[in-house]
Amino acid sequence: MSDEYDEELQDLLRRKAAEQQRRALEEQQRKAELEARKDAILRAILTPEARQRLTNVKLVKPEIAEAIENQLIALAQAGRIQAPITDDELKEILAQLTSQTKKDFKITIRERGWK
């Protein structure tokens, strides 16, 4: 009885592990397809120089690059982008976005009566 139970348990664990592995593979494939679609859209709406600049931004500030990519893709899908975006136009977009997200830090030093 114990051997049957152990075999069933092992079989159940193997099936569960196989299912988790299959799900992980499907998720990885889905992400790869999504990235491929994003790249295709960006290739169509950006000049090579602008794509290179966006790649450089992604290396330094991935969250800003992701925001710009999503914004550009949404505009392209809505039909609001007519011609490929040049490097200079992308620079303007980057400047606008970074000026909106830039935080001002102020350090105040208060003197205390330490002796």
PDB file of N, CA and C in Angstrom, residues 7-61:
ATOM      1  N   GLU A   7       4.360   5.753  -5.331  1.00  0.00           N
ATOM      2  CA  GLU A   7       4.405   5.842  -6.792  1.00  0.00           C
ATOM      3  C   GLU A   7       3.402   6.872  -7.301  1.00  0.00           C
ATOM      4  N   GLU A   8       2.202   6.878  -6.737  1.00  0.00           N
ATOM      5  CA  GLU A   8       1.193   7.853  -7.150  1.00  0.00           C
ATOM      6  C   GLU A   8       1.651   9.272  -6.822  1.00  0.00           C
ATOM      7  N   LEU A   9       2.235   9.431  -5.655  1.00  0.00           N
ATOM      8  CA  LEU A   9       2.731  10.738  -5.246  1.00  0.00           C
ATOM      9  C   LEU A   9       3.849  11.204  -6.181  1.00  0.00           C
ATOM     10  N   GLN A  10       4.780  10.311  -6.492  1.00  0.00           N
ATOM     11  CA  GLN A  10       5.872  10.655  -7.408  1.00  0.00           C
ATOM     12  C   GLN A  10       5.329  11.012  -8.788  1.00  0.00           C
ATOM     13  N   ASP A  11       4.341  10.239  -9.252  1.00  0.00           N
ATOM     14  CA  ASP A  11       3.728  10.505 -10.552  1.00  0.00           C
ATOM     15  C   ASP A  11       3.040  11.873 -10.549  1.00  0.00           C
ATOM     16  N   LEU A  12       2.318  12.149  -9.478  1.00  0.00           N
ATOM     17  CA  LEU A  12       1.642  13.437  -9.356  1.00  0.00           C
ATOM     18  C   LEU A  12       2.657  14.586  -9.335  1.00  0.00           C
ATOM     19  N   LEU A  13       3.738  14.426  -8.604  1.00  0.00           N
ATOM     20  CA  LEU A  13       4.778  15.455  -8.545  1.00  0.00           C
ATOM     21  C   LEU A  13       5.442  15.667  -9.903  1.00  0.00           C
ATOM     22  N   ARG A  14       5.679  14.569 -10.630  1.00  0.00           N
ATOM     23  CA  ARG A  14       6.273  14.682 -11.975  1.00  0.00           C
ATOM     24  C   ARG A  14       5.336  15.438 -12.916  1.00  0.00           C
ATOM     25  N   ARG A  15       4.039  15.099 -12.855  1.00  0.00           N
ATOM     26  CA  ARG A  15       3.074  15.780 -13.726  1.00  0.00           C
ATOM     27  C   ARG A  15       2.976  17.267 -13.380  1.00  0.00           C
ATOM     28  N   LYS A  16       2.982  17.563 -12.093  1.00  0.00           N
ATOM     29  CA  LYS A  16       2.898  18.959 -11.668  1.00  0.00           C
ATOM     30  C   LYS A  16       4.142  19.736 -12.115  1.00  0.00           C
ATOM     31  N   ALA A  17       5.317  19.140 -11.987  1.00  0.00           N
ATOM     32  CA  ALA A  17       6.557  19.786 -12.424  1.00  0.00           C
ATOM     33  C   ALA A  17       6.548  20.001 -13.936  1.00  0.00           C
ATOM     34  N   ALA A  18       6.060  18.999 -14.681  1.00  0.00           N
ATOM     35  CA  ALA A  18       5.985  19.125 -16.136  1.00  0.00           C
ATOM     36  C   ALA A  18       5.016  20.243 -16.523  1.00  0.00           C
ATOM     37  N   GLU A  19       3.904  20.354 -15.817  1.00  0.00           N
ATOM     38  CA  GLU A  19       2.924  21.404 -16.090  1.00  0.00           C
ATOM     39  C   GLU A  19       3.518  22.789 -15.808  1.00  0.00           C
ATOM     40  N   GLN A  20       4.230  22.922 -14.711  1.00  0.00           N
ATOM     41  CA  GLN A  20       4.871  24.201 -14.388  1.00  0.00           C
ATOM     42  C   GLN A  20       5.920  24.569 -15.433  1.00  0.00           C
ATOM     43  N   GLN A  21       6.668  23.577 -15.880  1.00  0.00           N
ATOM     44  CA  GLN A  21       7.687  23.824 -16.897  1.00  0.00           C
ATOM     45  C   GLN A  21       7.028  24.254 -18.207  1.00  0.00           C
ATOM     46  N   ARG A  22       5.916  23.598 -18.561  1.00  0.00           N
ATOM     47  CA  ARG A  22       5.195  23.947 -19.787  1.00  0.00           C
ATOM     48  C   ARG A  22       4.657  25.377 -19.704  1.00  0.00           C
ATOM     49  N   ARG A  23       4.096  25.735 -18.550  1.00  0.00           N
ATOM     50  CA  ARG A  23       3.569  27.093 -18.371  1.00  0.00           C
ATOM     51  C   ARG A  23       4.678  28.133 -18.459  1.00  0.00           C
ATOM     52  N   ALA A  24       5.815  27.843 -17.860  1.00  0.00           N
ATOM     53  CA  ALA A  24       6.942  28.775 -17.909  1.00  0.00           C
ATOM     54  C   ALA A  24       7.422  28.956 -19.348  1.00  0.00           C
ATOM     55  N   LEU A  25       7.470  27.867 -20.106  1.00  0.00           N
ATOM     56  CA  LEU A  25       7.882  27.942 -21.503  1.00  0.00           C
ATOM     57  C   LEU A  25       6.883  28.754 -22.318  1.00  0.00           C
ATOM     58  N   GLU A  26       5.586  28.544 -22.089  1.00  0.00           N
ATOM     59  CA  GLU A  26       4.562  29.310 -22.799  1.00  0.00           C
ATOM     60  C   GLU A  26       4.670  30.794 -22.477  1.00  0.00           C
ATOM     61  N   GLU A  27       4.897  31.120 -21.214  1.00  0.00           N
ATOM     62  CA  GLU A  27       5.044  32.517 -20.798  1.00  0.00           C
ATOM     63  C   GLU A  27       6.264  33.148 -21.469  1.00  0.00           C
ATOM     64  N   GLN A  28       7.350  32.402 -21.529  1.00  0.00           N
ATOM     65  CA  GLN A  28       8.568  32.899 -22.170  1.00  0.00           C
ATOM     66  C   GLN A  28       8.323  33.137 -23.663  1.00  0.00           C
ATOM     67  N   GLN A  29       7.614  32.221 -24.317  1.00  0.00           N
ATOM     68  CA  GLN A  29       7.311  32.385 -25.737  1.00  0.00           C
ATOM     69  C   GLN A  29       6.398  33.586 -25.968  1.00  0.00           C
ATOM     70  N   ARG A  30       5.421  33.768 -25.078  1.00  0.00           N
ATOM     71  CA  ARG A  30       4.501  34.893 -25.200  1.00  0.00           C
ATOM     72  C   ARG A  30       5.256  36.216 -25.072  1.00  0.00           C
ATOM     73  N   LYS A  31       6.181  36.284 -24.121  1.00  0.00           N
ATOM     74  CA  LYS A  31       6.982  37.498 -23.948  1.00  0.00           C
ATOM     75  C   LYS A  31       7.863  37.759 -25.166  1.00  0.00           C
ATOM     76  N   ALA A  32       8.440  36.701 -25.724  1.00  0.00           N
ATOM     77  CA  ALA A  32       9.292  36.853 -26.906  1.00  0.00           C
ATOM     78  C   ALA A  32       8.475  37.357 -28.095  1.00  0.00           C
ATOM     79  N   GLU A  33       7.258  36.835 -28.268  1.00  0.00           N
ATOM     80  CA  GLU A  33       6.391  37.291 -29.358  1.00  0.00           C
ATOM     81  C   GLU A  33       6.008  38.756 -29.174  1.00  0.00           C
ATOM     82  N   LEU A  34       5.708  39.136 -27.943  1.00  0.00           N
ATOM     83  CA  LEU A  34       5.349  40.521 -27.658  1.00  0.00           C
ATOM     84  C   LEU A  34       6.522  41.453 -27.958  1.00  0.00           C
ATOM     85  N   GLU A  35       7.716  41.063 -27.555  1.00  0.00           N
ATOM     86  CA  GLU A  35       8.913  41.866 -27.841  1.00  0.00           C
ATOM     87  C   GLU A  35       9.153  41.974 -29.345  1.00  0.00           C
ATOM     88  N   ALA A  36       8.935  40.877 -30.070  1.00  0.00           N
ATOM     89  CA  ALA A  36       9.128  40.898 -31.524  1.00  0.00           C
ATOM     90  C   ALA A  36       8.138  41.858 -32.180  1.00  0.00           C
ATOM     91  N   ARG A  37       6.884  41.849 -31.703  1.00  0.00           N
ATOM     92  CA  ARG A  37       5.886  42.775 -32.248  1.00  0.00           C
ATOM     93  C   ARG A  37       6.255  44.226 -31.940  1.00  0.00           C
ATOM     94  N   LYS A  38       6.708  44.471 -30.694  1.00  0.00           N
ATOM     95  CA  LYS A  38       7.123  45.829 -30.327  1.00  0.00           C
ATOM     96  C   LYS A  38       8.273  46.295 -31.212  1.00  0.00           C
ATOM     97  N   ASP A  39       9.255  45.422 -31.410  1.00  0.00           N
ATOM     98  CA  ASP A  39      10.407  45.778 -32.243  1.00  0.00           C
ATOM     99  C   ASP A  39       9.983  46.086 -33.675  1.00  0.00           C
ATOM    100  N   ALA A  40       9.049  45.300 -34.206  1.00  0.00           N
ATOM    101  CA  ALA A  40       8.585  45.525 -35.577  1.00  0.00           C
ATOM    102  C   ALA A  40       7.888  46.878 -35.703  1.00  0.00           C
ATOM    103  N   ILE A  41       7.058  47.206 -34.729  1.00  0.00           N
ATOM    104  CA  ILE A  41       6.363  48.498 -34.766  1.00  0.00           C
ATOM    105  C   ILE A  41       7.366  49.639 -34.638  1.00  0.00           C
ATOM    106  N   LEU A  42       8.298  49.519 -33.693  1.00  0.00           N
ATOM    107  CA  LEU A  42       9.294  50.578 -33.506  1.00  0.00           C
ATOM    108  C   LEU A  42      10.185  50.730 -34.732  1.00  0.00           C
ATOM    109  N   ARG A  43      10.494  49.623 -35.391  1.00  0.00           N
ATOM    110  CA  ARG A  43      11.314  49.678 -36.604  1.00  0.00           C
ATOM    111  C   ARG A  43      10.583  50.454 -37.698  1.00  0.00           C
ATOM    112  N   ALA A  44       9.248  50.332 -37.711  1.00  0.00           N
ATOM    113  CA  ALA A  44       8.460  51.014 -38.734  1.00  0.00           C
ATOM    114  C   ALA A  44       8.281  52.505 -38.442  1.00  0.00           C
ATOM    115  N   ILE A  45       8.277  52.899 -37.167  1.00  0.00           N
ATOM    116  CA  ILE A  45       7.970  54.297 -36.844  1.00  0.00           C
ATOM    117  C   ILE A  45       9.189  55.128 -36.451  1.00  0.00           C
ATOM    118  N   LEU A  46      10.359  54.503 -36.336  1.00  0.00           N
ATOM    119  CA  LEU A  46      11.571  55.243 -35.970  1.00  0.00           C
ATOM    120  C   LEU A  46      12.630  55.100 -37.053  1.00  0.00           C
ATOM    121  N   THR A  47      13.379  56.160 -37.267  1.00  0.00           N
ATOM    122  CA  THR A  47      14.522  56.056 -38.170  1.00  0.00           C
ATOM    123  C   THR A  47      15.599  55.228 -37.465  1.00  0.00           C
ATOM    124  N   PRO A  48      16.570  54.697 -38.219  1.00  0.00           N
ATOM    125  CA  PRO A  48      17.634  53.909 -37.572  1.00  0.00           C
ATOM    126  C   PRO A  48      18.377  54.684 -36.479  1.00  0.00           C
ATOM    127  N   GLU A  49      18.607  55.978 -36.707  1.00  0.00           N
ATOM    128  CA  GLU A  49      19.302  56.786 -35.700  1.00  0.00           C
ATOM    129  C   GLU A  49      18.459  56.917 -34.433  1.00  0.00           C
ATOM    130  N   ALA A  50      17.159  57.113 -34.598  1.00  0.00           N
ATOM    131  CA  ALA A  50      16.264  57.239 -33.445  1.00  0.00           C
ATOM    132  C   ALA A  50      16.180  55.912 -32.688  1.00  0.00           C
ATOM    133  N   ARG A  51      16.156  54.810 -33.431  1.00  0.00           N
ATOM    134  CA  ARG A  51      16.135  53.490 -32.772  1.00  0.00           C
ATOM    135  C   ARG A  51      17.407  53.277 -31.959  1.00  0.00           C
ATOM    136  N   GLN A  52      18.539  53.692 -32.516  1.00  0.00           N
ATOM    137  CA  GLN A  52      19.811  53.559 -31.802  1.00  0.00           C
ATOM    138  C   GLN A  52      19.806  54.397 -30.529  1.00  0.00           C
ATOM    139  N   ARG A  53      19.282  55.614 -30.623  1.00  0.00           N
ATOM    140  CA  ARG A  53      19.212  56.484 -29.440  1.00  0.00           C
ATOM    141  C   ARG A  53      18.306  55.852 -28.379  1.00  0.00           C
ATOM    142  N   LEU A  54      17.179  55.305 -28.791  1.00  0.00           N
ATOM    143  CA  LEU A  54      16.264  54.669 -27.843  1.00  0.00           C
ATOM    144  C   LEU A  54      16.919  53.449 -27.194  1.00  0.00           C
ATOM    145  N   THR A  55      17.711  52.721 -27.958  1.00  0.00           N
ATOM    146  CA  THR A  55      18.452  51.582 -27.401  1.00  0.00           C
ATOM    147  C   THR A  55      19.456  52.059 -26.360  1.00  0.00           C
ATOM    148  N   ASN A  56      20.142  53.153 -26.652  1.00  0.00           N
ATOM    149  CA  ASN A  56      21.098  53.711 -25.690  1.00  0.00           C
ATOM    150  C   ASN A  56      20.396  54.170 -24.417  1.00  0.00           C
ATOM    151  N   VAL A  57      19.239  54.793 -24.579  1.00  0.00           N
ATOM    152  CA  VAL A  57      18.469  55.233 -23.411  1.00  0.00           C
ATOM    153  C   VAL A  57      18.041  54.026 -22.589  1.00  0.00           C
ATOM    154  N   LYS A  58      17.670  52.963 -23.280  1.00  0.00           N
ATOM    155  CA  LYS A  58      17.222  51.751 -22.578  1.00  0.00           C
ATOM    156  C   LYS A  58      18.336  51.168 -21.713  1.00  0.00           C
ATOM    157  N   LEU A  59      19.576  51.303 -22.148  1.00  0.00           N
ATOM    158  CA  LEU A  59      20.699  50.804 -21.359  1.00  0.00           C
ATOM    159  C   LEU A  59      20.883  51.598 -20.075  1.00  0.00           C
ATOM    160  N   VAL A  60      20.645  52.907 -20.147  1.00  0.00           N
ATOM    161  CA  VAL A  60      20.885  53.777 -19.004  1.00  0.00           C
ATOM    162  C   VAL A  60      19.646  53.914 -18.120  1.00  0.00           C
ATOM    163  N   LYS A  61      18.502  54.146 -18.750  1.00  0.00           N
ATOM    164  CA  LYS A  61      17.250  54.353 -18.003  1.00  0.00           C
ATOM    165  C   LYS A  61      16.142  53.520 -18.638  1.00  0.00           C
TER     166      LYS A  61
END
